[in-house]
mmCIF file of N, CA and C in Angstrom:
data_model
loop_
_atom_site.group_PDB
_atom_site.id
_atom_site.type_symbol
_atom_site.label_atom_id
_atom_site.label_comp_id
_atom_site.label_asym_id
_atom_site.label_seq_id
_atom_site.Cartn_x
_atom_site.Cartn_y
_atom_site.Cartn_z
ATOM 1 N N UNK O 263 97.594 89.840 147.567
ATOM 2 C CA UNK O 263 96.721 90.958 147.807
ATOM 3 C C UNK O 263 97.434 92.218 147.321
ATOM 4 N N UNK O 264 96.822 93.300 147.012
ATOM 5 C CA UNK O 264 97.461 94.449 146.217
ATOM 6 C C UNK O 264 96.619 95.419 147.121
ATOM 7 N N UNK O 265 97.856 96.730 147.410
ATOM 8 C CA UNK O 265 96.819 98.067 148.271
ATOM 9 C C UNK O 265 97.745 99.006 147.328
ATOM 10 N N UNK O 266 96.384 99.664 147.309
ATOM 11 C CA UNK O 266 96.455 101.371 146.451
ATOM 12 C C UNK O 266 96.161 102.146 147.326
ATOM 13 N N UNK O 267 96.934 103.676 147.024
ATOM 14 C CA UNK O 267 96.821 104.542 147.718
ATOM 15 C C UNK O 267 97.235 105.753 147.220
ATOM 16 N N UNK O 268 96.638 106.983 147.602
ATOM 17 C CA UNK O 268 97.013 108.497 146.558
ATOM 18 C C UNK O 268 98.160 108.960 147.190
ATOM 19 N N UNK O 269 99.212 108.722 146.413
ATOM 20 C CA UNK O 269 100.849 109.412 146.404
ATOM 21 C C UNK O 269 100.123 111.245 145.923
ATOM 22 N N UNK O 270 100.009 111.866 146.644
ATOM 23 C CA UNK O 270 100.123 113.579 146.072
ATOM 24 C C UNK O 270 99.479 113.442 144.556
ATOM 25 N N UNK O 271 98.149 112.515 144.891
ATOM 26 C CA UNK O 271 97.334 112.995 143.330
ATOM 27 C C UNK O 271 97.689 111.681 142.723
ATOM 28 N N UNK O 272 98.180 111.265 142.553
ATOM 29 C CA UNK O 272 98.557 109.731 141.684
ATOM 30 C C UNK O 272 98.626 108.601 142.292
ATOM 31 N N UNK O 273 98.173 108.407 141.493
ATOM 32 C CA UNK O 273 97.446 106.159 141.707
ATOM 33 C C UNK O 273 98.508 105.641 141.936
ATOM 34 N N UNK O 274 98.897 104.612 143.243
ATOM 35 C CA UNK O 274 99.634 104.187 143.389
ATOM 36 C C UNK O 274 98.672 102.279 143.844
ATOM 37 N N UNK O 275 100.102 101.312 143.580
ATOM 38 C CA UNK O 275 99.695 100.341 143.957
ATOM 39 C C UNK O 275 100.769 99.230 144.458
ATOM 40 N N UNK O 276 101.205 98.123 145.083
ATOM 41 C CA UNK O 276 101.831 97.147 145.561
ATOM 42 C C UNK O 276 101.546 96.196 145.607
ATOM 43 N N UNK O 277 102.287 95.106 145.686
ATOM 44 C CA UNK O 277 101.404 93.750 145.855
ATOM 45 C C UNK O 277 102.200 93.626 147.267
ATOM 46 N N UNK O 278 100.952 92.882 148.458
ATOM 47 C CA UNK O 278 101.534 92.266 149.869
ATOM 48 C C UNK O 278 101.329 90.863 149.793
ATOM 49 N N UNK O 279 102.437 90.070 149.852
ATOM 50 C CA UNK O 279 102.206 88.422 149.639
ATOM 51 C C UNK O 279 102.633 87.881 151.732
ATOM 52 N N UNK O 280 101.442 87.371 152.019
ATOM 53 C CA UNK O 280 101.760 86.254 153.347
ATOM 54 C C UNK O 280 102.801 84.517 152.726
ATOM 55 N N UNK O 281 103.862 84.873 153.446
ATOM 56 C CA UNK O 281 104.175 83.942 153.618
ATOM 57 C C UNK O 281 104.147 82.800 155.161
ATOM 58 N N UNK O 282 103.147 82.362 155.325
ATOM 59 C CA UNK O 282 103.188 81.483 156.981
ATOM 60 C C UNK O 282 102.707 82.701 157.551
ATOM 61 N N UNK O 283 103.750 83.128 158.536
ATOM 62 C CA UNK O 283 103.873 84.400 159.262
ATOM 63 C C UNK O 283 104.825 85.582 159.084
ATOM 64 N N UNK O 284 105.325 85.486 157.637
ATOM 65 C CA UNK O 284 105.983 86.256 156.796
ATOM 66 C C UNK O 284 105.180 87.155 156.467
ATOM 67 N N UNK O 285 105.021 88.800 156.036
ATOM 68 C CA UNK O 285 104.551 89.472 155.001
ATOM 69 C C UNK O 285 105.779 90.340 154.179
ATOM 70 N N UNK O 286 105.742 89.952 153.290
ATOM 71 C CA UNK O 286 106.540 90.747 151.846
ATOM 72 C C UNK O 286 105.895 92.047 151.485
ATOM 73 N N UNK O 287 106.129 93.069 151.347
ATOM 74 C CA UNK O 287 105.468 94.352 150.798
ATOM 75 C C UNK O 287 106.577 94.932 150.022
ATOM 76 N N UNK O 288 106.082 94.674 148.109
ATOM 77 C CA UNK O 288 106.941 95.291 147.287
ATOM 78 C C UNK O 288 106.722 96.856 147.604
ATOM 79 N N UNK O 289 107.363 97.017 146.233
ATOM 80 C CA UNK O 289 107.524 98.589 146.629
ATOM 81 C C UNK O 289 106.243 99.173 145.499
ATOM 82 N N UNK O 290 105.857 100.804 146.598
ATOM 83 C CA UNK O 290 104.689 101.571 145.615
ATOM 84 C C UNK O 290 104.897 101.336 144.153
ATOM 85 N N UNK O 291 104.218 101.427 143.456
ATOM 86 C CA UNK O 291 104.358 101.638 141.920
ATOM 87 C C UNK O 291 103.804 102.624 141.311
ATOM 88 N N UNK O 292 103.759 103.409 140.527
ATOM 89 C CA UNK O 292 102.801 103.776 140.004
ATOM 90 C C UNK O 292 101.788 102.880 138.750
ATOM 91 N N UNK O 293 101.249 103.724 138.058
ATOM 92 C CA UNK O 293 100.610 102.680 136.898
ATOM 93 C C UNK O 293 101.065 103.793 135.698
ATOM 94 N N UNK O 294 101.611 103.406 134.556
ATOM 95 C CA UNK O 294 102.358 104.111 133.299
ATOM 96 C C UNK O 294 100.695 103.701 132.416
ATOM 97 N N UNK O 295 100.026 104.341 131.725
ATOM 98 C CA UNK O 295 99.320 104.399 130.762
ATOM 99 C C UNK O 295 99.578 103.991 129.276
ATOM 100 N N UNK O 296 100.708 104.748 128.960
ATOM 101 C CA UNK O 296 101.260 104.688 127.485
ATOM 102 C C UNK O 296 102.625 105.763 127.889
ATOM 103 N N UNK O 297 103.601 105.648 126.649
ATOM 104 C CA UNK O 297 104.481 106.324 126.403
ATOM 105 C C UNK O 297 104.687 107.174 125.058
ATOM 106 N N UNK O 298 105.112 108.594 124.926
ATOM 107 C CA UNK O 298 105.334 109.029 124.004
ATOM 108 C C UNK O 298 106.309 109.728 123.831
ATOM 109 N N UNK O 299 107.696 109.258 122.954
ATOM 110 C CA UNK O 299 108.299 109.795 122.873
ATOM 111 C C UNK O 299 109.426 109.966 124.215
ATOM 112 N N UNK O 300 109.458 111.453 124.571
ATOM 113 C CA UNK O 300 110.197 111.640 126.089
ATOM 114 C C UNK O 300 109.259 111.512 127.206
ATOM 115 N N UNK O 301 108.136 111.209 126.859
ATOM 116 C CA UNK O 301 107.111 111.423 128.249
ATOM 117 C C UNK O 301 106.461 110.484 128.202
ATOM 118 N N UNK O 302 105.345 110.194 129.366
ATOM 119 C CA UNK O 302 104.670 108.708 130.085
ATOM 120 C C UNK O 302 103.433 109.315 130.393
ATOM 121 N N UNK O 303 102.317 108.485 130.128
ATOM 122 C CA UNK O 303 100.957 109.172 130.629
ATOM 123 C C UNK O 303 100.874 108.241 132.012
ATOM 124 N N UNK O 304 100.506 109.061 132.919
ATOM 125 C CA UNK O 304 100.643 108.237 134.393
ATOM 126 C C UNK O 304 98.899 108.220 134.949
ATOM 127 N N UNK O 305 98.380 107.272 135.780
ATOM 128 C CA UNK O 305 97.113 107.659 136.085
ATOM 129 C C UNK O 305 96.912 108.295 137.169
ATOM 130 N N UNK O 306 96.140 109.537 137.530
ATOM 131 C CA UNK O 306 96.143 109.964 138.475
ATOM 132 C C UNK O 306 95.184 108.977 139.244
ATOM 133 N N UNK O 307 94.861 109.499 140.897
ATOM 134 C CA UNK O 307 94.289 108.948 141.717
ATOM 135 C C UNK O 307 92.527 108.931 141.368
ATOM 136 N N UNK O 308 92.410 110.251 140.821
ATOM 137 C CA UNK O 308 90.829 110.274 140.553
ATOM 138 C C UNK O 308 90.911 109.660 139.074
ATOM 139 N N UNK O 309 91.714 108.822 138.673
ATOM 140 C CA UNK O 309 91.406 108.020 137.450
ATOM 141 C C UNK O 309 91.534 108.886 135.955
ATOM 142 N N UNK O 310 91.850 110.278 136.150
ATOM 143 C CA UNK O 310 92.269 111.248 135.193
ATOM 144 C C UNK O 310 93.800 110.429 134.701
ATOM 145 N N UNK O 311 94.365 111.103 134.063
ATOM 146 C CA UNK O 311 95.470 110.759 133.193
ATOM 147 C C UNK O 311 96.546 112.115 133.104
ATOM 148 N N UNK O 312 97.817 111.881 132.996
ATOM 149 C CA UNK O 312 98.325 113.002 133.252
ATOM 150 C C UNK O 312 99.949 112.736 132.172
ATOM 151 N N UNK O 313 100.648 113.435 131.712
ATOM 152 C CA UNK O 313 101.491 113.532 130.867
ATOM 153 C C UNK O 313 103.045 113.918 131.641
ATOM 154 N N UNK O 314 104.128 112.800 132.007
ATOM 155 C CA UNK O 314 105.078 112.962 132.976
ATOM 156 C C UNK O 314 106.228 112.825 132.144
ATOM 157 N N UNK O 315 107.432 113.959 132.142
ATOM 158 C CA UNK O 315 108.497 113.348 131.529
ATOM 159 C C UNK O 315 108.877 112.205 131.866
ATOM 160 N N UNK O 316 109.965 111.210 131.084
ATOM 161 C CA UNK O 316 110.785 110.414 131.116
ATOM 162 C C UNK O 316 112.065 110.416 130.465
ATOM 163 N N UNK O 317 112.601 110.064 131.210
ATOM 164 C CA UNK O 317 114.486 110.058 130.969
ATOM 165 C C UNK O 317 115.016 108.835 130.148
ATOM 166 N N UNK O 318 116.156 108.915 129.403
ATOM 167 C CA UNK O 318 116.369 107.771 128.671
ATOM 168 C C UNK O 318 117.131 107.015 129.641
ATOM 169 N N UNK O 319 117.050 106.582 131.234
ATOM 170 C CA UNK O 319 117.403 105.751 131.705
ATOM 171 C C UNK O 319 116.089 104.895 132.466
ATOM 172 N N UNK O 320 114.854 105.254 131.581
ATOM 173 C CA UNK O 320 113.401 104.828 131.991
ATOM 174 C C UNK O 320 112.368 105.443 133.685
ATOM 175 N N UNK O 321 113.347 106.798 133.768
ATOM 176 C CA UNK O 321 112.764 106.836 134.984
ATOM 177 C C UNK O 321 111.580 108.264 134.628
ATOM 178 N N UNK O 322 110.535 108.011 135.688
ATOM 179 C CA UNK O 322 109.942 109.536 135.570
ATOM 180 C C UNK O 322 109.810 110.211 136.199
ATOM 181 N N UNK O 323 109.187 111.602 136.004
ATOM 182 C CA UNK O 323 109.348 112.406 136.505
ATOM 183 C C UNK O 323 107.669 112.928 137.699
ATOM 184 N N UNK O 324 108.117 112.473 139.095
ATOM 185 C CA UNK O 324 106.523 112.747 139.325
ATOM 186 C C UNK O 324 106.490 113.556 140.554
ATOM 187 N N UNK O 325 106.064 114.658 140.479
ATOM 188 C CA UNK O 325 106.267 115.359 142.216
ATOM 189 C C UNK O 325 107.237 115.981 142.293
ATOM 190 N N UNK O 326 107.710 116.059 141.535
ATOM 191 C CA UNK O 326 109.327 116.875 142.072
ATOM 192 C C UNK O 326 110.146 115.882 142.147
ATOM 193 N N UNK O 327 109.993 114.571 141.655
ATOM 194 C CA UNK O 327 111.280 113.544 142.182
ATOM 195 C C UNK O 327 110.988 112.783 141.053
ATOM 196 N N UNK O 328 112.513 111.921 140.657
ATOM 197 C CA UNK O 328 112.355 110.926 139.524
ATOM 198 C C UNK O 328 112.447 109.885 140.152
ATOM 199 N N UNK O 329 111.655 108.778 139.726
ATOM 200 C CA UNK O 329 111.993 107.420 139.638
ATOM 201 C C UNK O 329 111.503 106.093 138.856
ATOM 202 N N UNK O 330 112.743 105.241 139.219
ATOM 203 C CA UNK O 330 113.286 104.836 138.161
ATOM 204 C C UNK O 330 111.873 103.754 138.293
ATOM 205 N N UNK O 331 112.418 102.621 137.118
ATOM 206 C CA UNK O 331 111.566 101.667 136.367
ATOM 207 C C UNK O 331 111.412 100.526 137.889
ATOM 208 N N UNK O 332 111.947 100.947 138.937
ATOM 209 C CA UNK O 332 111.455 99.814 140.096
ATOM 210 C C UNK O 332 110.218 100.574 140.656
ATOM 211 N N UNK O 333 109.855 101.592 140.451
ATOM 212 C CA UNK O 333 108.863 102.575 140.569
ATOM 213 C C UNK O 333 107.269 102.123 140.307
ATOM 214 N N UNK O 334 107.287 101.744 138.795
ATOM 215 C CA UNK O 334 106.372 101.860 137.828
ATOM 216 C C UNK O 334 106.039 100.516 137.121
ATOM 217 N N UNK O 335 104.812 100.684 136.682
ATOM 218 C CA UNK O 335 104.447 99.463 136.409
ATOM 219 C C UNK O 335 103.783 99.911 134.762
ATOM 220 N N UNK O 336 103.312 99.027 133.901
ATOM 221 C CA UNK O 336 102.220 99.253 132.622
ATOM 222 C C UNK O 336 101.762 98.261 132.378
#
């Protein structure tokens, strides 16, 4: 099962897997659109599109905070 939810304007998503009486909950992601260059088109929550730096250690830039490629998904 996968839950989305608006991080401050941007589409976020996870997958929650049941195991028995286990639940696993990865971590938020965002969703990456495309890349250009130094920057990442990210999707916002209302399904707009938005243009986010990125660092050459793959992380971006969203909110005032970077993070890295365990972050983000495409």
């Amino acid at each position: 099962m996968f839950e989305t939810r608006d991080f401050k304007g941007y589409f976020q998503s996870r997958e929650v897997v049941r195991i028995g009486n286990k639940t696993i909950r990865h971590n938020w992601r965002f969703y990456i659109c495309g890349f250009d260059g130094d920057s990442a088109t990210i999707l916002c929550h209302n399904k707009a599109t938005e243009l986010v730096p990125i660092d050459a250690n793959n992380r971006i830039f969203v909110a005032g905070k970077w993070f890295s490629s365990r972050f983000w998904d495409h």
